[in-house]
């Protein structure tokens, strides 16, 4: 059987709703690969439903908490990932949602084969396979992590998996690179013409910085940098990024420092009011206390400075996203400090929640590129955006 999704031609429809500068990024290959990866992850989730004991636990109808308890999983770890699995399988009609909060197995749970989708992606565009390998890695570790025998961090970031992450957080992986590309476009808009001082948070292995520095050079934006301060919390990532970026951008004023965004930025030598742009790709959603991190960012910005961050944005509150299948295993993703109104859950936020978070923490002039609120009725799976904001007066 050949798995097929959106037929080619979705590009014309997107052209009506996306700014021209973004359109080329969301080509048919990208859109179809996203759909394939989502299908792959959903099929993996069926296997995890079984391997974690949740299937057996839902023989009789169960709330998420009951299912977690019946399956003997660690409640403080398993609640969020189990809710994701039950909600997702019910949304596919693979299990039954009995009422608002209870789930039950159907008489025969079909077992759609994930490998069929992996094969389809291999034929269609193998550059997207890193996301599949990371999802398969997560699936393998679900039982151990949800039982509390290993942490998600230890399981996913063990030394022998670093190669998989290098391939994943890369501009050669179209499904990850999209956030870097959208972020670079928004950041270039926000930069002053010259003399910009940039602070990047959670720069990881350097793919976000690489895309932004490339964009500034190639797109002939006319913007010049006085300083680009690349920071990251994991020393091994920082070392790799320094190697990559120093070699690729030897003519640019890039410096490197360790910085924990949960701590005062002064500890990393960031002076108050010193930045024209604070930038981050896929990092702010793991801030332990978003208010504290936003206060630090505000403090670091010059009066006319901007915050730009590219994120996976949740189009609709409470609707699971396939990327969460992996990151729900990580404590930092799952369990930040929650704030009613704008930080109701760990992980990804909606455009409205980001806007409320920024407004509540001294930012204004907020823009979301592309405008997910307008897009989401026709494109309910559209989930990448760059959010820009400036210090409110
Ligand atoms: C999803 S990765 C994104 C990496 C990079 N921005 C890129 O796009 O290639 C998130 C990054 O945030 C970093 N991170 C996590 N917690 C952090 C913290 N408290 N302070 C600074 N960086 C953090 C991680 O180590 C990781 O490199």
XYZ file of C-alpha atoms and ligand atoms in Angstrom:
420
model
C 0.000 0.000 0.000
C 1.235 3.493 -0.737
C 0.508 6.109 1.875
C -0.585 9.359 0.329
C -1.525 12.724 1.820
C -1.979 16.205 0.445
C -1.751 16.206 -3.318
C 0.757 18.581 -4.898
C -0.725 22.008 -5.476
C -1.185 23.109 -1.890
C 1.388 25.813 -2.702
C -1.177 27.867 -4.615
C -3.542 27.816 -1.674
C -0.765 28.789 0.734
C 0.199 31.703 -1.497
C -3.088 33.348 -0.608
C -2.366 33.357 3.112
C 1.438 33.450 3.566
C 3.684 36.490 3.181
C 5.678 36.165 -0.050
C 9.004 36.049 1.797
C 7.917 32.848 3.565
C 6.165 31.097 0.720
C 9.225 29.391 -0.741
C 9.944 27.744 2.616
C 6.630 25.900 2.760
C 6.804 24.041 -0.530
C 4.826 20.888 -1.312
C 7.726 18.661 -0.288
C 7.891 20.284 3.122
C 4.123 20.169 3.700
C 3.852 16.536 2.659
C 6.854 15.536 4.773
C 5.230 17.165 7.824
C 2.086 15.148 7.232
C 4.067 11.953 6.811
C 6.012 12.548 10.036
C 2.794 13.213 11.927
C 1.343 9.939 10.634
C 4.560 8.097 11.573
C 4.488 9.493 15.113
C 0.815 8.592 15.553
C 1.554 5.030 14.483
C 4.502 4.871 16.896
C 2.131 6.082 19.614
C 0.005 2.955 19.131
C 3.082 0.849 19.906
C 3.819 2.968 22.970
C 0.191 2.664 24.119
C 0.879 -1.068 24.243
C 4.460 -1.113 25.522
C 3.687 1.179 28.472
C 0.713 -0.908 29.609
C -1.768 1.883 28.843
C -3.698 -0.353 26.445
C -4.338 -2.941 29.128
C -5.172 -0.141 31.583
C -7.870 1.141 29.231
C -9.664 -2.179 28.791
C -12.236 -0.633 31.135
C -12.777 3.092 30.600
C -10.246 5.232 32.447
C -9.275 8.827 33.017
C -5.634 9.615 32.272
C -4.796 9.437 35.982
C -6.549 6.094 36.360
C -4.826 4.677 33.294
C -1.428 5.822 34.590
C -2.105 4.246 37.974
C -3.430 0.979 36.543
C -0.396 0.718 34.254
C 1.959 1.203 37.222
C 3.546 4.319 35.684
C 5.106 7.162 37.713
C 2.275 9.738 37.932
C 4.482 12.863 38.126
C 6.243 11.803 34.924
C 3.566 9.919 33.004
C 0.536 12.197 33.350
C 1.432 14.574 30.497
C 2.749 11.988 27.983
C -0.102 9.576 28.752
C -2.652 12.364 28.217
C -0.979 13.113 24.877
C -1.163 9.441 23.814
C -4.809 8.923 24.817
C -5.936 12.224 23.305
C -4.043 11.553 20.057
C -5.262 7.971 19.638
C -8.828 9.057 20.358
C -8.541 11.885 17.818
C -7.614 9.233 15.233
C -10.559 7.027 16.227
C -8.123 4.281 17.286
C -9.486 4.267 20.830
C -12.749 5.604 22.156
C -13.180 8.826 24.120
C -16.081 7.839 26.346
C -16.778 11.342 27.650
C -14.784 14.514 28.257
C -12.163 12.740 30.344
C -12.453 8.949 29.961
C -10.912 6.685 27.341
C -11.475 3.046 26.448
C -9.949 0.556 24.019
C -12.029 -0.410 21.023
C -12.674 -4.139 20.547
C -9.836 -4.408 18.027
C -7.137 -1.755 17.967
C -5.685 -1.638 14.504
C -1.909 -1.625 14.351
C -0.928 0.624 11.466
C 2.666 0.010 10.492
C 5.034 2.962 11.118
C 7.671 1.426 8.832
C 5.360 1.934 5.860
C 5.552 5.679 6.511
C 9.300 5.603 7.110
C 9.681 3.928 3.721
C 7.412 6.522 2.073
C 9.501 9.355 3.530
C 12.734 7.638 2.478
C 11.507 7.646 -1.094
C 9.929 11.064 -0.952
C 12.650 13.118 0.763
C 15.257 11.328 2.901
C 16.582 14.648 4.228
C 13.613 14.581 6.617
C 14.513 11.226 8.193
C 16.327 12.667 11.263
C 12.934 13.524 12.798
C 11.844 9.919 12.291
C 14.957 8.560 13.988
C 14.435 10.809 17.006
C 10.754 9.803 17.233
C 11.715 6.111 17.065
C 14.333 6.686 19.766
C 11.688 8.256 22.004
C 9.248 5.396 21.362
C 11.876 2.892 22.450
C 12.425 4.712 25.747
C 8.793 5.453 26.650
C 8.294 2.473 28.995
C 11.455 3.147 31.017
C 10.886 6.896 31.277
C 7.185 6.621 32.187
C 7.974 4.008 34.823
C 10.614 6.312 36.273
C 13.533 3.924 35.779
C 15.451 6.399 33.600
C 15.038 10.120 33.028
C 14.047 11.325 29.585
C 17.158 13.493 29.537
C 19.447 10.500 30.217
C 17.579 8.276 27.776
C 17.409 10.683 24.847
C 20.747 12.448 25.270
C 22.950 9.435 26.030
C 26.342 9.800 24.294
C 25.518 7.222 21.615
C 22.499 9.292 20.504
C 24.376 12.558 19.981
C 24.838 11.773 16.279
C 21.064 11.520 15.853
C 20.593 14.916 17.511
C 23.335 16.473 15.365
C 21.398 15.358 12.299
C 18.114 16.562 13.790
C 19.125 20.096 14.919
C 20.513 20.875 11.516
C 19.774 23.117 8.586
C 20.131 19.994 6.429
C 16.944 18.660 8.081
C 14.133 20.609 6.374
C 11.608 19.842 9.111
C 13.828 21.486 11.742
C 15.455 24.142 9.549
C 12.114 25.810 8.915
C 12.160 27.428 12.376
C 15.668 28.749 11.740
C 14.624 30.181 8.381
C 11.467 31.885 9.654
C 13.386 33.166 12.692
C 16.175 34.574 10.525
C 13.697 36.512 8.382
C 11.959 37.998 11.427
C 15.278 38.779 13.148
C 16.626 40.539 10.077
C 13.508 42.757 10.063
C 14.014 43.629 13.716
C 17.720 44.514 13.500
C 18.796 48.128 13.224
C 20.626 49.000 9.986
C 24.075 48.817 11.487
C 25.919 48.428 14.747
C 23.589 45.707 16.034
C 24.514 43.747 19.126
C 22.827 40.340 19.179
C 22.494 37.964 22.117
C 21.368 34.454 21.176
C 19.954 32.224 23.922
C 20.049 28.420 23.850
C 21.960 28.421 20.584
C 22.555 24.664 20.851
C 24.657 23.236 18.068
C 24.543 26.501 16.152
C 21.946 25.881 13.458
C 19.837 28.942 14.340
C 22.879 31.238 14.322
C 24.098 29.677 11.093
C 20.761 30.403 9.385
C 20.606 33.981 10.668
C 24.217 34.849 9.782
C 23.749 33.220 6.367
C 20.533 35.134 5.790
C 22.134 38.457 6.722
C 24.936 37.796 4.234
C 22.976 36.229 1.377
C 19.757 38.191 1.458
C 21.697 41.397 1.141
C 19.735 42.904 3.982
C 22.281 45.699 4.359
C 22.386 45.056 8.110
C 25.794 44.880 9.761
C 26.626 43.448 13.154
C 28.786 44.967 15.851
C 28.636 41.816 17.961
C 26.900 38.429 17.896
C 27.056 36.754 21.269
C 26.169 33.079 20.971
C 25.230 31.431 24.263
C 24.216 27.940 25.321
C 23.865 25.985 28.557
C 25.304 22.599 27.478
C 29.099 22.920 27.295
C 29.473 20.180 24.663
C 26.932 21.931 22.383
C 28.698 25.263 22.940
C 32.037 23.740 21.903
C 30.570 22.234 18.731
C 28.788 25.449 17.816
C 31.971 27.463 18.345
C 33.823 25.133 15.982
C 31.128 25.322 13.293
C 30.404 29.040 13.482
C 34.013 30.239 13.902
C 34.990 28.365 10.755
C 31.942 29.391 8.672
C 31.722 33.019 9.752
C 35.318 33.954 10.463
C 34.705 37.504 9.237
C 31.798 38.096 11.634
C 32.129 39.392 15.225
C 30.814 36.186 16.841
C 31.734 35.366 20.446
C 30.700 32.413 22.610
C 29.621 32.133 26.230
C 27.872 29.760 28.595
C 24.492 31.160 29.718
C 21.602 29.663 31.644
C 18.436 31.594 30.765
C 16.928 30.578 34.126
C 19.619 32.584 35.943
C 20.509 36.302 35.897
C 22.164 37.033 32.554
C 24.737 39.181 34.405
C 26.359 35.884 35.437
C 27.279 35.419 31.776
C 28.571 38.996 31.564
C 25.524 40.457 29.775
C 25.349 44.167 30.637
C 21.938 45.829 31.160
C 20.625 47.629 28.076
C 23.426 46.241 25.896
C 21.495 44.299 23.224
C 19.716 45.480 20.094
C 18.307 41.987 19.628
C 17.797 39.020 21.898
C 17.252 35.985 19.708
C 16.357 32.333 20.250
C 15.141 29.385 18.189
C 13.085 26.725 19.923
C 14.364 27.661 23.324
C 12.044 30.025 25.225
C 9.415 27.318 25.703
C 11.798 25.483 28.061
C 12.342 28.484 30.357
C 11.635 27.154 33.843
C 9.992 30.409 34.913
C 9.062 32.322 31.776
C 8.435 35.562 33.700
C 11.967 35.518 35.118
C 13.554 34.829 31.730
C 11.465 37.532 30.041
C 12.504 39.983 32.767
C 16.167 39.136 32.131
C 15.699 39.611 28.390
C 13.961 42.956 28.926
C 16.799 44.049 31.185
C 19.402 43.070 28.578
C 17.670 44.994 25.764
C 18.482 48.553 24.769
C 15.469 50.911 24.892
C 14.734 50.359 21.200
C 15.829 46.719 21.260
C 13.760 43.742 20.122
C 13.161 40.194 21.232
C 12.687 37.722 18.366
C 12.168 34.040 18.911
C 11.152 31.277 16.561
C 8.993 28.617 18.127
C 6.773 25.713 17.511
C 3.431 27.440 18.160
C 0.351 25.482 19.178
C -2.441 26.488 16.780
C -5.241 25.501 19.165
C -5.100 25.262 22.969
C -5.245 21.685 24.275
C -4.610 20.131 20.858
C -1.569 17.797 20.937
C 1.224 18.333 18.413
C 3.196 15.421 17.005
C 6.564 16.927 18.052
C 5.455 16.674 21.692
C 5.652 12.883 21.453
C 9.432 13.230 21.824
C 9.764 16.269 24.073
C 7.098 15.174 26.570
C 9.756 12.792 27.888
C 11.876 15.744 29.094
C 11.233 17.237 32.496
C 12.295 20.753 31.410
C 9.726 20.648 28.586
C 6.892 19.077 30.528
C 7.071 20.800 33.856
C 7.924 24.512 33.899
C 6.355 26.922 36.383
C 2.735 27.300 35.267
C 0.906 30.623 35.266
C -2.860 30.793 34.745
C -3.757 32.676 31.577
C -0.498 32.522 29.682
C 1.510 29.515 30.858
C -1.232 26.895 31.339
C 0.906 23.943 30.232
C 4.491 22.914 29.640
C 5.907 22.971 26.150
C 4.339 24.892 23.330
C 1.981 27.855 23.647
C -0.658 29.320 21.364
C -0.136 32.730 19.703
C -2.622 34.203 22.190
C -0.739 32.740 25.160
C 2.617 34.058 23.881
C 1.077 37.484 23.342
C -0.400 37.495 26.848
C 2.912 36.292 28.327
C 4.834 39.067 26.613
C 2.310 41.754 27.530
C 2.262 40.609 31.149
C 6.033 40.919 31.283
C 6.678 44.374 29.887
C 6.684 43.832 26.127
C 4.566 45.378 23.378
C 4.492 45.758 19.563
C 4.038 42.003 19.317
C 4.006 40.371 15.884
C 3.670 36.732 14.899
C 5.160 35.729 11.521
C 3.275 34.115 9.870
C -0.008 35.052 11.508
C -1.052 31.649 12.866
C -4.386 33.021 14.100
C -5.402 33.819 10.530
C -3.893 30.657 9.083
C -5.117 28.051 11.510
C -8.700 27.666 10.303
C -7.466 26.512 6.886
C -4.118 25.118 8.101
C -4.754 23.586 11.528
C -1.350 21.880 11.502
C 0.650 25.029 10.792
C 2.865 25.370 13.828
C 6.027 27.316 13.166
C 6.311 31.045 13.704
C 8.674 33.771 14.768
C 7.401 36.110 17.461
C 8.798 39.627 17.722
C 8.294 42.098 20.546
C 9.787 45.305 21.874
C 10.117 46.709 25.355
C 6.861 48.376 26.295
C 7.327 51.952 27.445
C 15.602 22.779 20.724
S 17.237 23.209 21.071
C 17.508 24.531 19.951
C 18.940 24.738 19.630
C 19.272 25.864 18.657
N 18.554 27.077 18.971
C 19.017 25.461 17.237
O 17.956 25.829 16.748
O 19.824 24.758 16.653
C 17.064 24.013 22.634
C 18.358 24.479 23.203
O 18.105 25.163 24.428
C 19.132 24.836 25.328
N 18.672 25.114 26.699
C 17.857 24.359 27.464
N 17.699 24.927 28.669
C 18.428 26.066 28.650
C 18.668 27.074 29.619
N 18.138 27.000 30.828
N 19.454 28.108 29.271
C 19.996 28.181 28.039
N 19.813 27.247 27.080
C 19.032 26.201 27.395
C 19.391 23.372 25.053
O 20.629 22.945 25.567
C 19.309 23.332 23.551
O 20.550 23.565 22.954
